[in-house]
Amino acid sequence: MTFNPKVWWILIGINDLVSGGCSPEVVLLGILRIVEEIQYNKPDATIVINGILPTAFPAVKVDKNKMKANAKMLKDKMKKNKKAGTEDQDMESPGEETPPKKGKFLQPITEVKDLGPTIKIINKQLKKFSDKHDNVQYFDAEDIFMTVNEKGKPVIDMELLNGLHPTKKGHALWAKKIVKKLGDWLVVEDNNSPPEPLVVESNSSQSFNAMATLGEMVDDDGDEE
C-alpha cells in the first residue's frame, strides 16, 4: 500500500446484505478482515468504521436450484425457436413467476425481509470491535437518516435516504457530521496553517466528493451551521 492517509473511513456491506448472497456473519467478518488488513499495513493510521446505514431496501433470497432449472428451460426454448426460425422473437421465461425482458433472465425471489434488525446486529458488533482497538473508531450515522412518525415510531427520513442510498440532502448532512467528527479526532499540528481539503467518498451509485475544510463545514465555535 502506497496510499498514506491519516484516516481510513470504511463503509461497506449493504450490497452484500441486499443481494441476499451473504449472511450477517459473513458480512461482519468481511468488514473486519479489511480493517485488520489496514491495521497490519498502516499501524499508525486511524480507521473509522462507518456503521451500515439504515435502508428501506429489502433483502431478497434467491432460489438457486429453481434459477438453474428455469435457465435450462429457457435455453431449450431458445434452441427450439432457433430451429423454427423464430430466434428474433421476444423470449419469455418458462412459467409465470419471473417473466424477463428480451435478453435478460431475472432471478426468482423466494423471500423478502426487513434488513433493519440485521443491520443493527452487525453495527453493534462493529462498535464492540472498535472499542477494543485504540486506532479504530466507530461512527454511528443512523440518527442522521432517521426520524419519528406520528405514532412515535422511528422511521427512515425519505428526504434524506431514498431506498438504498442517501439523497443529495442526506449526503450533505452526513458529510457535515463526518467533518465535525474528524475535527474531534484529529489534532492539527500547525494551527497557523489551514487544514487540507477533506475528500468524503460514498460507495453508493450517487457517489459524491465533498471538498471542504473544517472551517467551511462547521462554525468557528464548533457548532453545526
PDB file of C-alpha atoms in Angstrom:
ATOM      1  CA  MET A   1       0.000   0.000   0.000  1.00  0.00           C
ATOM      2  CA  THR A   2       1.491   3.334  -1.104  1.00  0.00           C
ATOM      3  CA  PHE A   3      -1.566   5.372  -0.155  1.00  0.00           C
ATOM      4  CA  ASN A   4      -0.961   7.010   3.233  1.00  0.00           C
ATOM      5  CA  PRO A   5      -3.962   8.900   4.601  1.00  0.00           C
ATOM      6  CA  LYS A   6      -4.132   9.631   8.301  1.00  0.00           C
ATOM      7  CA  VAL A   7      -7.674   8.306   8.396  1.00  0.00           C
ATOM      8  CA  TRP A   8      -9.272   5.374   6.606  1.00  0.00           C
ATOM      9  CA  TRP A   9     -13.055   5.732   6.531  1.00  0.00           C
ATOM     10  CA  ILE A  10     -14.846   2.478   5.749  1.00  0.00           C
ATOM     11  CA  LEU A  11     -18.466   1.921   4.783  1.00  0.00           C
ATOM     12  CA  ILE A  12     -19.190  -1.428   3.149  1.00  0.00           C
ATOM     13  CA  GLY A  13     -21.577  -4.347   3.481  1.00  0.00           C
ATOM     14  CA  ILE A  14     -25.019  -3.141   2.459  1.00  0.00           C
ATOM     15  CA  ASN A  15     -24.900  -4.534  -1.070  1.00  0.00           C
ATOM     16  CA  ASP A  16     -23.916  -7.943   0.267  1.00  0.00           C
ATOM     17  CA  LEU A  17     -26.962  -7.900   2.521  1.00  0.00           C
ATOM     18  CA  VAL A  18     -29.391  -6.621  -0.086  1.00  0.00           C
ATOM     19  CA  SER A  19     -28.331  -9.148  -2.703  1.00  0.00           C
ATOM     20  CA  GLY A  20     -29.142 -11.952  -0.293  1.00  0.00           C
ATOM     21  CA  GLY A  21     -25.894 -13.695  -1.096  1.00  0.00           C
ATOM     22  CA  CYS A  22     -24.183 -13.155   2.263  1.00  0.00           C
ATOM     23  CA  SER A  23     -25.246 -13.896   5.811  1.00  0.00           C
ATOM     24  CA  PRO A  24     -24.815 -11.255   8.557  1.00  0.00           C
ATOM     25  CA  GLU A  25     -21.867 -13.267   9.895  1.00  0.00           C
ATOM     26  CA  VAL A  26     -20.113 -13.244   6.526  1.00  0.00           C
ATOM     27  CA  VAL A  27     -20.713  -9.511   6.079  1.00  0.00           C
ATOM     28  CA  LEU A  28     -19.329  -8.775   9.560  1.00  0.00           C
ATOM     29  CA  LEU A  29     -16.242 -10.935   9.026  1.00  0.00           C
ATOM     30  CA  GLY A  30     -15.633  -9.328   5.640  1.00  0.00           C
ATOM     31  CA  ILE A  31     -15.666  -5.818   7.107  1.00  0.00           C
ATOM     32  CA  LEU A  32     -13.385  -6.760   9.997  1.00  0.00           C
ATOM     33  CA  ARG A  33     -10.988  -8.560   7.655  1.00  0.00           C
ATOM     34  CA  ILE A  34     -10.492  -5.354   5.678  1.00  0.00           C
ATOM     35  CA  VAL A  35      -9.988  -3.376   8.893  1.00  0.00           C
ATOM     36  CA  GLU A  36      -7.373  -5.868  10.095  1.00  0.00           C
ATOM     37  CA  GLU A  37      -5.557  -5.659   6.755  1.00  0.00           C
ATOM     38  CA  ILE A  38      -5.312  -1.867   7.083  1.00  0.00           C
ATOM     39  CA  GLN A  39      -4.196  -2.220  10.702  1.00  0.00           C
ATOM     40  CA  TYR A  40      -1.396  -4.536   9.629  1.00  0.00           C
ATOM     41  CA  ASN A  41      -0.184  -2.403   6.717  1.00  0.00           C
ATOM     42  CA  LYS A  42      -0.839   1.032   8.240  1.00  0.00           C
ATOM     43  CA  PRO A  43      -0.370   0.683  12.022  1.00  0.00           C
ATOM     44  CA  ASP A  44      -0.132   4.463  12.558  1.00  0.00           C
ATOM     45  CA  ALA A  45      -3.374   5.290  10.764  1.00  0.00           C
ATOM     46  CA  THR A  46      -6.785   5.827  12.328  1.00  0.00           C
ATOM     47  CA  ILE A  47      -9.516   3.586  10.941  1.00  0.00           C
ATOM     48  CA  VAL A  48     -13.122   4.711  11.115  1.00  0.00           C
ATOM     49  CA  ILE A  49     -15.823   2.104  10.629  1.00  0.00           C
ATOM     50  CA  ASN A  50     -18.980   3.834   9.458  1.00  0.00           C
ATOM     51  CA  GLY A  51     -21.941   1.797  10.658  1.00  0.00           C
ATOM     52  CA  ILE A  52     -24.028   0.330   7.846  1.00  0.00           C
ATOM     53  CA  LEU A  53     -26.705   2.877   7.014  1.00  0.00           C
ATOM     54  CA  PRO A  54     -30.376   2.097   7.564  1.00  0.00           C
ATOM     55  CA  THR A  55     -32.200   1.152   4.394  1.00  0.00           C
ATOM     56  CA  ALA A  56     -35.749   0.862   3.146  1.00  0.00           C
ATOM     57  CA  PHE A  57     -34.499  -1.611   0.565  1.00  0.00           C
ATOM     58  CA  PRO A  58     -35.476  -5.218   1.376  1.00  0.00           C
ATOM     59  CA  ALA A  59     -33.159  -8.194   1.181  1.00  0.00           C
ATOM     60  CA  VAL A  60     -34.003 -10.942  -1.274  1.00  0.00           C
ATOM     61  CA  LYS A  61     -33.093 -14.590  -1.174  1.00  0.00           C
ATOM     62  CA  VAL A  62     -32.602 -16.410  -4.448  1.00  0.00           C
ATOM     63  CA  ASP A  63     -33.696 -19.985  -5.050  1.00  0.00           C
ATOM     64  CA  LYS A  64     -30.614 -21.118  -6.980  1.00  0.00           C
ATOM     65  CA  ASN A  65     -31.977 -24.539  -7.889  1.00  0.00           C
ATOM     66  CA  LYS A  66     -35.094 -23.010  -9.393  1.00  0.00           C
ATOM     67  CA  MET A  67     -32.992 -20.439 -11.191  1.00  0.00           C
ATOM     68  CA  LYS A  68     -30.873 -23.197 -12.794  1.00  0.00           C
ATOM     69  CA  ALA A  69     -33.967 -25.135 -13.801  1.00  0.00           C
ATOM     70  CA  ASN A  70     -35.523 -22.036 -15.394  1.00  0.00           C
ATOM     71  CA  ALA A  71     -32.257 -21.246 -17.158  1.00  0.00           C
ATOM     72  CA  LYS A  72     -32.175 -24.722 -18.685  1.00  0.00           C
ATOM     73  CA  MET A  73     -35.791 -24.450 -19.812  1.00  0.00           C
ATOM     74  CA  LEU A  74     -35.106 -21.036 -21.335  1.00  0.00           C
ATOM     75  CA  LYS A  75     -32.045 -22.390 -23.150  1.00  0.00           C
ATOM     76  CA  ASP A  76     -34.058 -25.320 -24.540  1.00  0.00           C
ATOM     77  CA  LYS A  77     -36.777 -22.933 -25.691  1.00  0.00           C
ATOM     78  CA  MET A  78     -34.213 -20.753 -27.460  1.00  0.00           C
ATOM     79  CA  LYS A  79     -32.845 -23.791 -29.307  1.00  0.00           C
ATOM     80  CA  LYS A  80     -36.355 -24.792 -30.327  1.00  0.00           C
ATOM     81  CA  ASN A  81     -37.156 -21.302 -31.606  1.00  0.00           C
ATOM     82  CA  LYS A  82     -33.861 -21.157 -33.479  1.00  0.00           C
ATOM     83  CA  LYS A  83     -34.697 -24.342 -35.329  1.00  0.00           C
ATOM     84  CA  ALA A  84     -38.121 -22.917 -36.114  1.00  0.00           C
ATOM     85  CA  GLY A  85     -36.583 -19.663 -37.356  1.00  0.00           C
ATOM     86  CA  THR A  86     -38.108 -17.528 -34.619  1.00  0.00           C
ATOM     87  CA  GLU A  87     -34.952 -16.700 -32.666  1.00  0.00           C
ATOM     88  CA  ASP A  88     -35.509 -12.962 -33.124  1.00  0.00           C
ATOM     89  CA  GLN A  89     -38.821 -13.007 -31.301  1.00  0.00           C
ATOM     90  CA  ASP A  90     -39.049 -11.837 -27.729  1.00  0.00           C
ATOM     91  CA  MET A  91     -38.193 -14.640 -25.365  1.00  0.00           C
ATOM     92  CA  GLU A  92     -40.217 -15.386 -22.268  1.00  0.00           C
ATOM     93  CA  SER A  93     -39.069 -17.363 -19.277  1.00  0.00           C
ATOM     94  CA  PRO A  94     -40.957 -20.641 -18.759  1.00  0.00           C
ATOM     95  CA  GLY A  95     -43.566 -20.362 -16.065  1.00  0.00           C
ATOM     96  CA  GLU A  96     -45.330 -17.272 -14.796  1.00  0.00           C
ATOM     97  CA  GLU A  97     -43.154 -16.407 -11.780  1.00  0.00           C
ATOM     98  CA  THR A  98     -40.392 -14.361 -13.410  1.00  0.00           C
ATOM     99  CA  PRO A  99     -41.167 -13.176 -16.959  1.00  0.00           C
ATOM    100  CA  PRO A 100     -37.988 -11.369 -18.130  1.00  0.00           C
ATOM    101  CA  LYS A 101     -37.420  -8.866 -20.887  1.00  0.00           C
ATOM    102  CA  LYS A 102     -35.648  -9.929 -24.049  1.00  0.00           C
ATOM    103  CA  GLY A 103     -32.049 -10.900 -23.413  1.00  0.00           C
ATOM    104  CA  LYS A 104     -32.467 -10.946 -19.626  1.00  0.00           C
ATOM    105  CA  PHE A 105     -33.228 -13.652 -17.125  1.00  0.00           C
ATOM    106  CA  LEU A 106     -34.470 -12.480 -13.753  1.00  0.00           C
ATOM    107  CA  GLN A 107     -33.675 -14.490 -10.654  1.00  0.00           C
ATOM    108  CA  PRO A 108     -36.756 -15.875  -8.886  1.00  0.00           C
ATOM    109  CA  ILE A 109     -37.270 -14.303  -5.469  1.00  0.00           C
ATOM    110  CA  THR A 110     -38.388 -16.619  -2.715  1.00  0.00           C
ATOM    111  CA  GLU A 111     -38.042 -14.418   0.352  1.00  0.00           C
ATOM    112  CA  VAL A 112     -38.166 -10.720   1.218  1.00  0.00           C
ATOM    113  CA  LYS A 113     -37.214  -9.443   4.649  1.00  0.00           C
ATOM    114  CA  ASP A 114     -36.639  -6.246   6.603  1.00  0.00           C
ATOM    115  CA  LEU A 115     -32.919  -5.534   6.944  1.00  0.00           C
ATOM    116  CA  GLY A 116     -33.253  -3.191   9.926  1.00  0.00           C
ATOM    117  CA  PRO A 117     -32.677  -5.741  12.723  1.00  0.00           C
ATOM    118  CA  THR A 118     -29.805  -7.370  10.822  1.00  0.00           C
ATOM    119  CA  ILE A 119     -28.057  -4.037  10.292  1.00  0.00           C
ATOM    120  CA  LYS A 120     -28.385  -3.201  13.995  1.00  0.00           C
ATOM    121  CA  ILE A 121     -26.811  -6.532  14.980  1.00  0.00           C
ATOM    122  CA  ILE A 122     -23.852  -6.037  12.622  1.00  0.00           C
ATOM    123  CA  ASN A 123     -23.317  -2.436  13.704  1.00  0.00           C
ATOM    124  CA  LYS A 124     -23.362  -3.463  17.373  1.00  0.00           C
ATOM    125  CA  GLN A 125     -20.550  -5.925  16.738  1.00  0.00           C
ATOM    126  CA  LEU A 126     -18.597  -3.354  14.716  1.00  0.00           C
ATOM    127  CA  LYS A 127     -18.772  -0.931  17.642  1.00  0.00           C
ATOM    128  CA  LYS A 128     -17.605  -3.630  20.063  1.00  0.00           C
ATOM    129  CA  PHE A 129     -14.602  -4.296  17.843  1.00  0.00           C
ATOM    130  CA  SER A 130     -13.811  -0.572  17.625  1.00  0.00           C
ATOM    131  CA  ASP A 131     -13.982  -0.148  21.398  1.00  0.00           C
ATOM    132  CA  LYS A 132     -11.279  -2.791  21.807  1.00  0.00           C
ATOM    133  CA  HIS A 133      -8.769  -1.147  19.436  1.00  0.00           C
ATOM    134  CA  ASP A 134      -7.128   2.217  20.061  1.00  0.00           C
ATOM    135  CA  ASN A 135      -6.659   3.035  16.383  1.00  0.00           C
ATOM    136  CA  VAL A 136     -10.229   2.120  15.369  1.00  0.00           C
ATOM    137  CA  GLN A 137     -13.232   4.406  15.773  1.00  0.00           C
ATOM    138  CA  TYR A 138     -16.893   3.666  15.168  1.00  0.00           C
ATOM    139  CA  PHE A 139     -19.141   6.259  13.527  1.00  0.00           C
ATOM    140  CA  ASP A 140     -22.880   5.806  14.021  1.00  0.00           C
ATOM    141  CA  ALA A 141     -24.740   7.588  11.238  1.00  0.00           C
ATOM    142  CA  GLU A 142     -28.162   6.100  11.908  1.00  0.00           C
ATOM    143  CA  ASP A 143     -29.582   9.158  13.678  1.00  0.00           C
ATOM    144  CA  ILE A 144     -28.774  11.307  10.640  1.00  0.00           C
ATOM    145  CA  PHE A 145     -31.236   9.429   8.460  1.00  0.00           C
ATOM    146  CA  MET A 146     -33.953   8.547  10.961  1.00  0.00           C
ATOM    147  CA  THR A 147     -37.000  10.457  12.137  1.00  0.00           C
ATOM    148  CA  VAL A 148     -40.140   9.702  14.165  1.00  0.00           C
ATOM    149  CA  ASN A 149     -43.589   9.253  12.618  1.00  0.00           C
ATOM    150  CA  GLU A 150     -46.926  10.396  14.045  1.00  0.00           C
ATOM    151  CA  LYS A 151     -47.132   7.222  16.142  1.00  0.00           C
ATOM    152  CA  GLY A 152     -43.754   7.873  17.730  1.00  0.00           C
ATOM    153  CA  LYS A 153     -42.095   5.041  15.814  1.00  0.00           C
ATOM    154  CA  PRO A 154     -38.563   5.521  14.418  1.00  0.00           C
ATOM    155  CA  VAL A 155     -38.671   5.506  10.624  1.00  0.00           C
ATOM    156  CA  ILE A 156     -36.313   6.384   7.789  1.00  0.00           C
ATOM    157  CA  ASP A 157     -36.478  10.011   6.664  1.00  0.00           C
ATOM    158  CA  MET A 158     -37.131   9.530   2.961  1.00  0.00           C
ATOM    159  CA  GLU A 159     -35.960  13.083   2.246  1.00  0.00           C
ATOM    160  CA  LEU A 160     -32.512  12.007   3.404  1.00  0.00           C
ATOM    161  CA  LEU A 161     -32.357   8.342   2.470  1.00  0.00           C
ATOM    162  CA  ASN A 162     -34.209   7.184  -0.612  1.00  0.00           C
ATOM    163  CA  GLY A 163     -34.228   3.391  -0.553  1.00  0.00           C
ATOM    164  CA  LEU A 164     -30.612   2.257  -0.540  1.00  0.00           C
ATOM    165  CA  HIS A 165     -28.674   5.493  -0.987  1.00  0.00           C
ATOM    166  CA  PRO A 166     -28.661   8.913   0.703  1.00  0.00           C
ATOM    167  CA  THR A 167     -30.248  11.765  -1.211  1.00  0.00           C
ATOM    168  CA  LYS A 168     -28.326  14.923  -2.028  1.00  0.00           C
ATOM    169  CA  LYS A 169     -29.565  16.485   1.215  1.00  0.00           C
ATOM    170  CA  GLY A 170     -28.716  13.318   3.123  1.00  0.00           C
ATOM    171  CA  HIS A 171     -25.211  13.288   1.700  1.00  0.00           C
ATOM    172  CA  ALA A 172     -24.703  16.909   2.753  1.00  0.00           C
ATOM    173  CA  LEU A 173     -25.768  16.266   6.365  1.00  0.00           C
ATOM    174  CA  TRP A 174     -23.706  13.093   6.501  1.00  0.00           C
ATOM    175  CA  ALA A 175     -20.600  14.889   5.192  1.00  0.00           C
ATOM    176  CA  LYS A 176     -21.034  17.660   7.753  1.00  0.00           C
ATOM    177  CA  LYS A 177     -21.203  15.125  10.598  1.00  0.00           C
ATOM    178  CA  ILE A 178     -18.125  13.352   9.252  1.00  0.00           C
ATOM    179  CA  VAL A 179     -16.075  16.543   9.077  1.00  0.00           C
ATOM    180  CA  LYS A 180     -17.139  17.595  12.565  1.00  0.00           C
ATOM    181  CA  LYS A 181     -16.215  14.180  13.954  1.00  0.00           C
ATOM    182  CA  LEU A 182     -12.832  14.293  12.280  1.00  0.00           C
ATOM    183  CA  GLY A 183     -12.281  17.652  13.943  1.00  0.00           C
ATOM    184  CA  ASP A 184     -12.808  15.934  17.299  1.00  0.00           C
ATOM    185  CA  TRP A 185     -10.427  13.071  16.499  1.00  0.00           C
ATOM    186  CA  LEU A 186      -7.585  14.708  14.619  1.00  0.00           C
ATOM    187  CA  VAL A 187      -5.002  17.049  16.082  1.00  0.00           C
ATOM    188  CA  VAL A 188      -3.945  19.848  13.760  1.00  0.00           C
ATOM    189  CA  GLU A 189      -0.176  20.092  14.229  1.00  0.00           C
ATOM    190  CA  ASP A 190       0.199  23.612  12.868  1.00  0.00           C
ATOM    191  CA  ASN A 191      -2.676  25.870  13.881  1.00  0.00           C
ATOM    192  CA  ASN A 192      -1.365  28.625  11.596  1.00  0.00           C
ATOM    193  CA  SER A 193      -1.902  26.508   8.519  1.00  0.00           C
ATOM    194  CA  PRO A 194      -5.390  25.758   7.233  1.00  0.00           C
ATOM    195  CA  PRO A 195      -6.334  22.103   7.220  1.00  0.00           C
ATOM    196  CA  GLU A 196      -6.044  20.309   3.894  1.00  0.00           C
ATOM    197  CA  PRO A 197      -9.249  19.743   1.912  1.00  0.00           C
ATOM    198  CA  LEU A 198     -11.137  16.664   3.022  1.00  0.00           C
ATOM    199  CA  VAL A 199     -12.472  14.210   0.487  1.00  0.00           C
ATOM    200  CA  VAL A 200     -15.544  12.303   1.651  1.00  0.00           C
ATOM    201  CA  GLU A 201     -16.455   9.394  -0.577  1.00  0.00           C
ATOM    202  CA  SER A 202     -19.565   7.199  -0.592  1.00  0.00           C
ATOM    203  CA  ASN A 203     -19.778   3.767  -2.194  1.00  0.00           C
ATOM    204  CA  SER A 204     -23.326   4.367  -3.451  1.00  0.00           C
ATOM    205  CA  SER A 205     -24.369   4.867  -7.057  1.00  0.00           C
ATOM    206  CA  GLN A 206     -24.807   8.538  -6.118  1.00  0.00           C
ATOM    207  CA  SER A 207     -21.163   8.763  -5.003  1.00  0.00           C
ATOM    208  CA  PHE A 208     -20.027  12.275  -4.301  1.00  0.00           C
ATOM    209  CA  ASN A 209     -16.859  14.137  -3.428  1.00  0.00           C
ATOM    210  CA  ALA A 210     -17.422  16.716  -0.712  1.00  0.00           C
ATOM    211  CA  MET A 211     -14.432  19.069  -0.738  1.00  0.00           C
ATOM    212  CA  ALA A 212     -14.451  21.171   2.410  1.00  0.00           C
ATOM    213  CA  THR A 213     -12.329  22.339   5.292  1.00  0.00           C
ATOM    214  CA  LEU A 214     -13.360  22.157   8.918  1.00  0.00           C
ATOM    215  CA  GLY A 215     -13.925  25.892   8.878  1.00  0.00           C
ATOM    216  CA  GLU A 216     -16.267  25.643   5.892  1.00  0.00           C
ATOM    217  CA  MET A 217     -18.361  22.816   7.320  1.00  0.00           C
ATOM    218  CA  VAL A 218     -18.542  23.807  10.987  1.00  0.00           C
ATOM    219  CA  ASP A 219     -18.920  27.180  12.683  1.00  0.00           C
ATOM    220  CA  ASP A 220     -15.853  28.648  14.382  1.00  0.00           C
ATOM    221  CA  ASP A 221     -17.288  27.796  17.800  1.00  0.00           C
ATOM    222  CA  GLY A 222     -17.630  24.144  16.830  1.00  0.00           C
ATOM    223  CA  ASP A 223     -21.412  24.188  16.410  1.00  0.00           C
ATOM    224  CA  GLU A 224     -23.040  22.943  13.253  1.00  0.00           C
ATOM    225  CA  GLU A 225     -24.154  25.514  10.751  1.00  0.00           C
TER     226      GLU A 225
END
